[in-house]
Amino acid sequence: MTGNATFRHDNTALLAVTSVEAPVVVTSAEFDERLAPSLKRLRLSKRLLERVAGVTERRWWSPGSDFDDAAIEAGAKAMAEAGIEPSDVGLLINTSVTRRNLEPSVAVKIHHSLGLPSSAMNFDLANACLGFVNGMTLAANMIDSGQIKYALIVAGEDAQKTQEATFKRLNREESTREDFLSEFATLTLGSGAAAAVIGPADLHPGSHRILGGVSRAGTQHHELCVGGVDGMYTDTKGLLDGGLELVVTAWHEAQSDGWKWDAMDRYVTHQVSNSYTNAIIKAVDLERERVPITFPHWGNVGPASLPMTLAQESQSLNPGDRVLCLGVGSGLNTSMMEIAW
């Protein structure tokens, strides 16, 4: 596989990373009750989400609030924590998978609501669960090149509409065990939002340097997970096998190019499930206690999963700690990014 390479950033830093938790906690036990007719008819046991995926609960937005409102809130928090004004921002990238219409972009509402200047470029960057890391990489390249000074990356996700549609479909009399298994991953999704501010490291002593990383594509697997507003259909085993192969390839390419990631202080991964996390830990021999886990209580919050986890971990990271962000997105794509805290 060729075409993707390791990369390094010269003068870029993470100035702030924030998250917004959706307020309504919905347990997997409640999902079992919603799916009780289907589970009984198909002779499937309850607690599959907890036993197989390790997801105990996830969150939904309360009535009257929405994913883009949460992305706006996260963005405002991130700018406040970074100590920059909206007028300083030269780039806004929205990386949400969730959207209510094909056009215009989700980014335009966020740009307007945050009071960003007309000079700030804004657009959506969609790459499944990897979008936020891709957005950080793109912004870092633009900062290093001198095109912009500050970038704001956001993601807001809403799992409820897709899950409600999935309940109806799986509870139909004609649904099969195969249908249930192909839509099982949909039930692990959760809602939430995150934002990050990136800027020039030399103007912010003590900030968290974004050093660089590696990216790899395995697009022969583009049909293994296909999702839309009405549902998501996944070949779980194929996705896991293809993702692991891609991660291992990227990991070894990075090592051969001088990156040393076998003794990081924290490995912040995209949050999916027990099996996914355990497989990644085993495949590249990570120290389990250095891999924070958030999916049992948040579920898989798409591209917001990784930055939400990083925001949580930021409270316990110390200056000098080394952090590796590791994500995989449907399609398949993977990217790893080292941050010197």
mmCIF file of C-alpha atoms in Angstrom, residues 9-300:
data_model
loop_
_atom_site.group_PDB
_atom_site.id
_atom_site.type_symbol
_atom_site.label_atom_id
_atom_site.label_comp_id
_atom_site.label_asym_id
_atom_site.label_seq_id
_atom_site.Cartn_x
_atom_site.Cartn_y
_atom_site.Cartn_z
ATOM 1 C CA HIS A 9 4.512 19.571 12.266
ATOM 2 C CA ASP A 10 6.957 22.378 13.012
ATOM 3 C CA ASN A 11 5.130 25.013 15.040
ATOM 4 C CA THR A 12 1.642 23.837 15.936
ATOM 5 C CA ALA A 13 0.093 23.310 19.341
ATOM 6 C CA LEU A 14 -3.177 22.188 20.864
ATOM 7 C CA LEU A 15 -4.290 25.145 22.980
ATOM 8 C CA ALA A 16 -7.565 23.708 24.293
ATOM 9 C CA VAL A 17 -9.803 20.681 23.930
ATOM 10 C CA THR A 18 -13.319 20.616 25.391
ATOM 11 C CA SER A 19 -16.392 18.412 25.372
ATOM 12 C CA VAL A 20 -20.126 18.647 25.964
ATOM 13 C CA GLU A 21 -21.960 15.587 27.270
ATOM 14 C CA ALA A 22 -25.512 15.049 26.114
ATOM 15 C CA PRO A 23 -27.703 15.208 29.240
ATOM 16 C CA VAL A 24 -30.102 12.277 28.788
ATOM 17 C CA VAL A 25 -28.627 8.949 29.929
ATOM 18 C CA VAL A 26 -30.130 5.955 28.107
ATOM 19 C CA THR A 27 -29.056 2.556 29.399
ATOM 20 C CA SER A 28 -28.529 -0.615 27.421
ATOM 21 C CA ALA A 29 -31.145 -2.215 29.677
ATOM 22 C CA GLU A 30 -33.637 0.314 28.267
ATOM 23 C CA PHE A 31 -32.572 -0.662 24.747
ATOM 24 C CA ASP A 32 -33.212 -4.303 25.651
ATOM 25 C CA GLU A 33 -36.736 -3.386 26.674
ATOM 26 C CA ARG A 34 -37.301 -1.476 23.428
ATOM 27 C CA LEU A 35 -36.095 -4.533 21.487
ATOM 28 C CA ALA A 36 -37.776 -7.156 23.681
ATOM 29 C CA PRO A 37 -40.181 -8.400 20.965
ATOM 30 C CA SER A 38 -37.327 -8.914 18.506
ATOM 31 C CA LEU A 39 -34.987 -10.478 21.050
ATOM 32 C CA LYS A 40 -37.656 -12.960 22.126
ATOM 33 C CA ARG A 41 -38.706 -13.888 18.596
ATOM 34 C CA LEU A 42 -35.117 -14.332 17.386
ATOM 35 C CA ARG A 43 -34.078 -16.147 20.568
ATOM 36 C CA LEU A 44 -31.373 -13.632 21.343
ATOM 37 C CA SER A 45 -30.404 -12.989 24.941
ATOM 38 C CA LYS A 46 -30.671 -9.647 26.636
ATOM 39 C CA ARG A 47 -27.594 -7.729 27.767
ATOM 40 C CA LEU A 48 -25.768 -8.363 24.463
ATOM 41 C CA LEU A 49 -24.780 -4.699 24.335
ATOM 42 C CA GLU A 50 -23.200 -4.921 27.781
ATOM 43 C CA ARG A 51 -21.656 -8.387 27.455
ATOM 44 C CA VAL A 52 -20.398 -8.182 23.877
ATOM 45 C CA ALA A 53 -19.785 -4.469 23.267
ATOM 46 C CA GLY A 54 -19.247 -3.374 26.875
ATOM 47 C CA VAL A 55 -21.628 -0.435 26.425
ATOM 48 C CA THR A 56 -23.675 0.069 29.598
ATOM 49 C CA GLU A 57 -25.236 3.372 28.576
ATOM 50 C CA ARG A 58 -25.040 6.184 26.088
ATOM 51 C CA ARG A 59 -26.452 9.702 25.949
ATOM 52 C CA TRP A 60 -29.080 11.525 23.923
ATOM 53 C CA TRP A 61 -29.819 15.232 23.658
ATOM 54 C CA SER A 62 -32.783 16.621 25.574
ATOM 55 C CA PRO A 63 -35.812 17.848 23.583
ATOM 56 C CA GLY A 64 -35.180 21.274 22.133
ATOM 57 C CA SER A 65 -31.401 20.913 21.928
ATOM 58 C CA ASP A 66 -29.437 19.542 19.008
ATOM 59 C CA PHE A 67 -26.007 18.361 17.926
ATOM 60 C CA ASP A 68 -24.942 21.608 16.252
ATOM 61 C CA ASP A 69 -25.991 23.651 19.289
ATOM 62 C CA ALA A 70 -23.694 21.423 21.348
ATOM 63 C CA ALA A 71 -20.866 21.871 18.834
ATOM 64 C CA ILE A 72 -21.325 25.628 19.177
ATOM 65 C CA GLU A 73 -21.180 25.338 22.968
ATOM 66 C CA ALA A 74 -18.032 23.200 22.804
ATOM 67 C CA GLY A 75 -16.420 25.653 20.384
ATOM 68 C CA ALA A 76 -17.142 28.640 22.632
ATOM 69 C CA LYS A 77 -15.690 26.766 25.618
ATOM 70 C CA ALA A 78 -12.563 25.865 23.659
ATOM 71 C CA MET A 79 -11.919 29.450 22.562
ATOM 72 C CA ALA A 80 -12.418 30.693 26.130
ATOM 73 C CA GLU A 81 -9.993 28.111 27.512
ATOM 74 C CA ALA A 82 -7.445 28.917 24.802
ATOM 75 C CA GLY A 83 -7.769 32.625 25.556
ATOM 76 C CA ILE A 84 -8.473 33.663 21.979
ATOM 77 C CA GLU A 85 -11.221 35.837 20.549
ATOM 78 C CA PRO A 86 -13.531 34.770 17.724
ATOM 79 C CA SER A 87 -11.873 37.425 15.572
ATOM 80 C CA ASP A 88 -8.567 35.510 15.901
ATOM 81 C CA VAL A 89 -9.896 32.375 14.207
ATOM 82 C CA GLY A 90 -8.882 31.879 10.597
ATOM 83 C CA LEU A 91 -10.378 28.432 10.052
ATOM 84 C CA LEU A 92 -13.388 26.490 11.322
ATOM 85 C CA ILE A 93 -13.698 22.804 10.448
ATOM 86 C CA ASN A 94 -16.830 20.909 11.405
ATOM 87 C CA THR A 95 -16.161 17.163 11.416
ATOM 88 C CA SER A 96 -19.616 15.912 12.479
ATOM 89 C CA VAL A 97 -21.075 12.857 10.807
ATOM 90 C CA THR A 98 -24.530 14.026 11.889
ATOM 91 C CA ARG A 99 -26.277 16.530 9.630
ATOM 92 C CA ARG A 100 -29.902 17.480 9.022
ATOM 93 C CA ASN A 101 -29.479 18.473 5.368
ATOM 94 C CA LEU A 102 -27.049 17.956 2.521
ATOM 95 C CA GLU A 103 -26.477 21.674 2.071
ATOM 96 C CA PRO A 104 -25.448 24.106 3.270
ATOM 97 C CA SER A 105 -22.674 22.799 5.489
ATOM 98 C CA VAL A 106 -23.140 22.361 9.228
ATOM 99 C CA ALA A 107 -20.123 24.645 9.602
ATOM 100 C CA VAL A 108 -21.973 27.759 8.444
ATOM 101 C CA LYS A 109 -24.396 27.778 11.394
ATOM 102 C CA ILE A 110 -21.525 27.191 13.813
ATOM 103 C CA HIS A 111 -19.435 29.945 12.173
ATOM 104 C CA HIS A 112 -22.331 32.418 12.426
ATOM 105 C CA SER A 113 -23.345 31.478 15.974
ATOM 106 C CA LEU A 114 -19.804 31.812 17.305
ATOM 107 C CA GLY A 115 -19.388 35.245 15.716
ATOM 108 C CA LEU A 116 -16.375 34.231 13.654
ATOM 109 C CA PRO A 117 -15.141 36.824 11.167
ATOM 110 C CA SER A 118 -15.876 36.804 7.448
ATOM 111 C CA SER A 119 -12.186 36.095 6.899
ATOM 112 C CA ALA A 120 -12.445 32.725 8.670
ATOM 113 C CA MET A 121 -12.734 29.867 6.207
ATOM 114 C CA ASN A 122 -15.334 27.322 7.221
ATOM 115 C CA PHE A 123 -16.410 23.947 5.881
ATOM 116 C CA ASP A 124 -17.357 20.395 6.792
ATOM 117 C CA LEU A 125 -14.781 17.644 6.680
ATOM 118 C CA ALA A 126 -16.422 14.218 6.613
ATOM 119 C CA ASN A 127 -14.408 11.044 7.080
ATOM 120 C CA ALA A 128 -16.547 8.921 9.401
ATOM 121 C CA CYS A 129 -15.093 8.535 12.902
ATOM 122 C CA LEU A 130 -11.660 9.778 11.816
ATOM 123 C CA GLY A 131 -12.832 13.257 10.839
ATOM 124 C CA PHE A 132 -11.700 15.133 13.947
ATOM 125 C CA VAL A 133 -8.113 13.859 13.739
ATOM 126 C CA ASN A 134 -8.065 14.640 10.009
ATOM 127 C CA GLY A 135 -9.302 18.149 10.786
ATOM 128 C CA MET A 136 -6.508 18.679 13.300
ATOM 129 C CA THR A 137 -3.919 17.523 10.766
ATOM 130 C CA LEU A 138 -5.258 19.808 8.048
ATOM 131 C CA ALA A 139 -5.369 22.776 10.405
ATOM 132 C CA ALA A 140 -1.842 22.064 11.644
ATOM 133 C CA ASN A 141 -0.542 22.058 8.070
ATOM 134 C CA MET A 142 -2.192 25.405 7.385
ATOM 135 C CA ILE A 143 -0.754 26.912 10.577
ATOM 136 C CA ASP A 144 2.724 25.611 9.760
ATOM 137 C CA SER A 145 2.469 27.105 6.271
ATOM 138 C CA GLY A 146 1.537 30.520 7.693
ATOM 139 C CA GLN A 147 -1.865 30.649 5.971
ATOM 140 C CA ILE A 148 -3.769 30.907 9.247
ATOM 141 C CA LYS A 149 -2.927 31.553 12.879
ATOM 142 C CA TYR A 150 -5.735 29.819 14.768
ATOM 143 C CA ALA A 151 -8.115 27.019 13.869
ATOM 144 C CA LEU A 152 -11.223 25.715 15.604
ATOM 145 C CA ILE A 153 -12.162 22.050 15.044
ATOM 146 C CA VAL A 154 -15.613 20.893 16.200
ATOM 147 C CA ALA A 155 -17.838 17.807 16.119
ATOM 148 C CA GLY A 156 -21.376 17.267 17.367
ATOM 149 C CA GLU A 157 -23.209 13.955 17.092
ATOM 150 C CA ASP A 158 -26.804 12.816 17.584
ATOM 151 C CA ALA A 159 -27.430 9.057 17.678
ATOM 152 C CA GLN A 160 -31.081 9.121 18.705
ATOM 153 C CA LYS A 161 -32.780 9.465 15.302
ATOM 154 C CA THR A 162 -30.802 6.605 13.810
ATOM 155 C CA GLN A 163 -31.386 4.388 16.826
ATOM 156 C CA GLU A 164 -35.130 5.092 16.901
ATOM 157 C CA ALA A 165 -35.358 4.038 13.248
ATOM 158 C CA THR A 166 -33.340 0.915 14.037
ATOM 159 C CA PHE A 167 -35.715 -0.092 16.854
ATOM 160 C CA LYS A 168 -38.668 0.051 14.460
ATOM 161 C CA ARG A 169 -36.877 -1.954 11.792
ATOM 162 C CA LEU A 170 -35.576 -4.678 14.101
ATOM 163 C CA ASN A 171 -38.964 -5.114 15.786
ATOM 164 C CA ARG A 172 -40.719 -5.897 12.521
ATOM 165 C CA GLU A 173 -41.974 -9.470 12.170
ATOM 166 C CA GLU A 174 -39.816 -10.042 9.099
ATOM 167 C CA SER A 175 -36.514 -9.003 10.706
ATOM 168 C CA THR A 176 -33.907 -11.768 11.042
ATOM 169 C CA ARG A 177 -30.929 -12.601 13.232
ATOM 170 C CA GLU A 178 -28.738 -11.465 10.344
ATOM 171 C CA ASP A 179 -30.532 -8.108 10.333
ATOM 172 C CA PHE A 180 -29.964 -7.757 14.068
ATOM 173 C CA LEU A 181 -26.256 -8.535 13.788
ATOM 174 C CA SER A 182 -25.738 -6.175 10.848
ATOM 175 C CA GLU A 183 -27.323 -3.310 12.806
ATOM 176 C CA PHE A 184 -25.914 -4.210 16.207
ATOM 177 C CA ALA A 185 -23.167 -1.553 15.995
ATOM 178 C CA THR A 186 -25.846 1.128 15.557
ATOM 179 C CA LEU A 187 -27.029 0.397 19.087
ATOM 180 C CA THR A 188 -23.572 1.226 20.493
ATOM 181 C CA LEU A 189 -23.671 4.827 19.218
ATOM 182 C CA GLY A 190 -23.982 7.822 21.513
ATOM 183 C CA SER A 191 -24.456 11.594 21.353
ATOM 184 C CA GLY A 192 -21.961 14.278 22.384
ATOM 185 C CA ALA A 193 -19.800 17.129 21.157
ATOM 186 C CA ALA A 194 -16.175 18.248 21.263
ATOM 187 C CA ALA A 195 -13.987 21.119 20.093
ATOM 188 C CA ALA A 196 -10.302 21.973 19.909
ATOM 189 C CA VAL A 197 -8.328 25.149 19.272
ATOM 190 C CA ILE A 198 -5.013 24.848 17.455
ATOM 191 C CA GLY A 199 -2.489 27.627 17.089
ATOM 192 C CA PRO A 200 1.201 28.516 16.710
ATOM 193 C CA ALA A 201 3.335 26.931 19.421
ATOM 194 C CA ASP A 202 5.876 29.772 19.551
ATOM 195 C CA LEU A 203 3.185 32.239 20.644
ATOM 196 C CA HIS A 204 1.935 29.949 23.423
ATOM 197 C CA PRO A 205 4.740 28.692 25.671
ATOM 198 C CA GLY A 206 3.617 25.713 27.697
ATOM 199 C CA SER A 207 0.996 24.640 25.168
ATOM 200 C CA HIS A 208 0.688 21.077 23.920
ATOM 201 C CA ARG A 209 2.848 20.557 20.833
ATOM 202 C CA ILE A 210 1.345 18.578 17.966
ATOM 203 C CA LEU A 211 4.383 16.727 16.669
ATOM 204 C CA GLY A 212 2.930 14.751 13.762
ATOM 205 C CA GLY A 213 2.070 11.176 12.977
ATOM 206 C CA VAL A 214 1.022 8.756 10.269
ATOM 207 C CA SER A 215 -1.999 8.138 8.072
ATOM 208 C CA ARG A 216 -3.014 5.044 6.116
ATOM 209 C CA ALA A 217 -5.926 4.104 3.857
ATOM 210 C CA GLY A 218 -7.486 0.700 3.292
ATOM 211 C CA THR A 219 -10.335 1.702 0.995
ATOM 212 C CA GLN A 220 -10.819 -1.824 -0.333
ATOM 213 C CA HIS A 221 -12.952 -2.100 2.828
ATOM 214 C CA HIS A 222 -15.302 0.762 1.921
ATOM 215 C CA GLU A 223 -18.466 -1.395 2.044
ATOM 216 C CA LEU A 224 -17.945 -2.904 5.503
ATOM 217 C CA CYS A 225 -19.759 -0.129 7.387
ATOM 218 C CA VAL A 226 -22.315 2.002 5.578
ATOM 219 C CA GLY A 227 -24.517 4.424 7.486
ATOM 220 C CA GLY A 228 -27.171 7.062 6.977
ATOM 221 C CA VAL A 229 -29.836 8.892 8.942
ATOM 222 C CA ASP A 230 -32.122 5.852 8.902
ATOM 223 C CA GLY A 231 -29.577 3.222 9.861
ATOM 224 C CA MET A 232 -26.049 1.856 9.885
ATOM 225 C CA TYR A 233 -25.121 -1.572 8.549
ATOM 226 C CA THR A 234 -21.850 -3.167 9.599
ATOM 227 C CA ASP A 235 -19.863 -6.295 8.884
ATOM 228 C CA THR A 236 -18.453 -6.295 12.414
ATOM 229 C CA LYS A 237 -15.847 -9.028 11.958
ATOM 230 C CA GLY A 238 -14.690 -7.715 8.582
ATOM 231 C CA LEU A 239 -14.431 -4.200 9.976
ATOM 232 C CA LEU A 240 -12.390 -5.369 12.957
ATOM 233 C CA ASP A 241 -10.052 -7.517 10.854
ATOM 234 C CA GLY A 242 -9.523 -4.822 8.231
ATOM 235 C CA GLY A 243 -9.060 -2.120 10.845
ATOM 236 C CA LEU A 244 -6.474 -4.105 12.758
ATOM 237 C CA GLU A 245 -4.477 -4.817 9.618
ATOM 238 C CA LEU A 246 -4.517 -1.121 8.743
ATOM 239 C CA VAL A 247 -3.504 -0.013 12.253
ATOM 240 C CA VAL A 248 -0.612 -2.481 12.422
ATOM 241 C CA THR A 249 0.646 -1.403 8.992
ATOM 242 C CA ALA A 250 0.509 2.286 9.944
ATOM 243 C CA TRP A 251 2.130 1.607 13.321
ATOM 244 C CA HIS A 252 5.122 -0.187 11.818
ATOM 245 C CA GLU A 253 5.547 2.407 9.077
ATOM 246 C CA ALA A 254 5.685 5.109 11.737
ATOM 247 C CA GLN A 255 8.279 3.183 13.746
ATOM 248 C CA SER A 256 10.450 2.742 10.660
ATOM 249 C CA ASP A 257 10.312 6.497 10.099
ATOM 250 C CA GLY A 258 11.598 7.298 13.569
ATOM 251 C CA TRP A 259 8.463 7.548 15.690
ATOM 252 C CA LYS A 260 8.777 5.750 19.033
ATOM 253 C CA TRP A 261 5.325 5.028 20.380
ATOM 254 C CA ASP A 262 5.871 1.958 22.520
ATOM 255 C CA ALA A 263 6.156 3.915 25.783
ATOM 256 C CA MET A 264 3.631 6.747 25.588
ATOM 257 C CA ASP A 265 2.083 8.105 28.773
ATOM 258 C CA ARG A 266 -1.420 7.906 27.302
ATOM 259 C CA TYR A 267 -2.987 6.243 24.250
ATOM 260 C CA VAL A 268 -6.230 8.039 23.403
ATOM 261 C CA THR A 269 -8.124 5.844 20.967
ATOM 262 C CA HIS A 270 -11.398 6.157 19.132
ATOM 263 C CA GLN A 271 -13.977 4.558 21.414
ATOM 264 C CA VAL A 272 -16.026 1.695 19.957
ATOM 265 C CA SER A 273 -16.362 -1.437 22.080
ATOM 266 C CA ASN A 274 -14.635 -4.019 24.257
ATOM 267 C CA SER A 275 -13.589 -6.224 21.364
ATOM 268 C CA TYR A 276 -12.213 -3.338 19.309
ATOM 269 C CA THR A 277 -10.237 -1.861 22.201
ATOM 270 C CA ASN A 278 -8.849 -5.223 23.316
ATOM 271 C CA ALA A 279 -7.826 -6.084 19.765
ATOM 272 C CA ILE A 280 -5.982 -2.779 19.271
ATOM 273 C CA ILE A 281 -4.179 -3.150 22.600
ATOM 274 C CA LYS A 282 -3.048 -6.655 21.679
ATOM 275 C CA ALA A 283 -2.170 -5.898 18.047
ATOM 276 C CA VAL A 284 0.379 -3.164 18.815
ATOM 277 C CA ASP A 285 1.200 -4.255 22.392
ATOM 278 C CA LEU A 286 -0.077 -1.222 24.291
ATOM 279 C CA GLU A 287 -0.024 -0.976 28.069
ATOM 280 C CA ARG A 288 -3.660 -1.417 28.988
ATOM 281 C CA GLU A 289 -3.573 0.921 31.983
ATOM 282 C CA ARG A 290 -2.460 3.745 29.678
ATOM 283 C CA VAL A 291 -5.517 3.388 27.417
ATOM 284 C CA PRO A 292 -8.461 5.376 28.860
ATOM 285 C CA ILE A 293 -11.901 3.859 28.287
ATOM 286 C CA THR A 294 -15.055 5.954 27.873
ATOM 287 C CA PHE A 295 -17.327 3.860 25.629
ATOM 288 C CA PRO A 296 -19.104 2.040 28.517
ATOM 289 C CA HIS A 297 -20.827 5.311 29.485
ATOM 290 C CA TRP A 298 -20.765 7.364 26.269
ATOM 291 C CA GLY A 299 -20.965 4.691 23.596
ATOM 292 C CA ASN A 300 -19.345 5.392 20.246
#
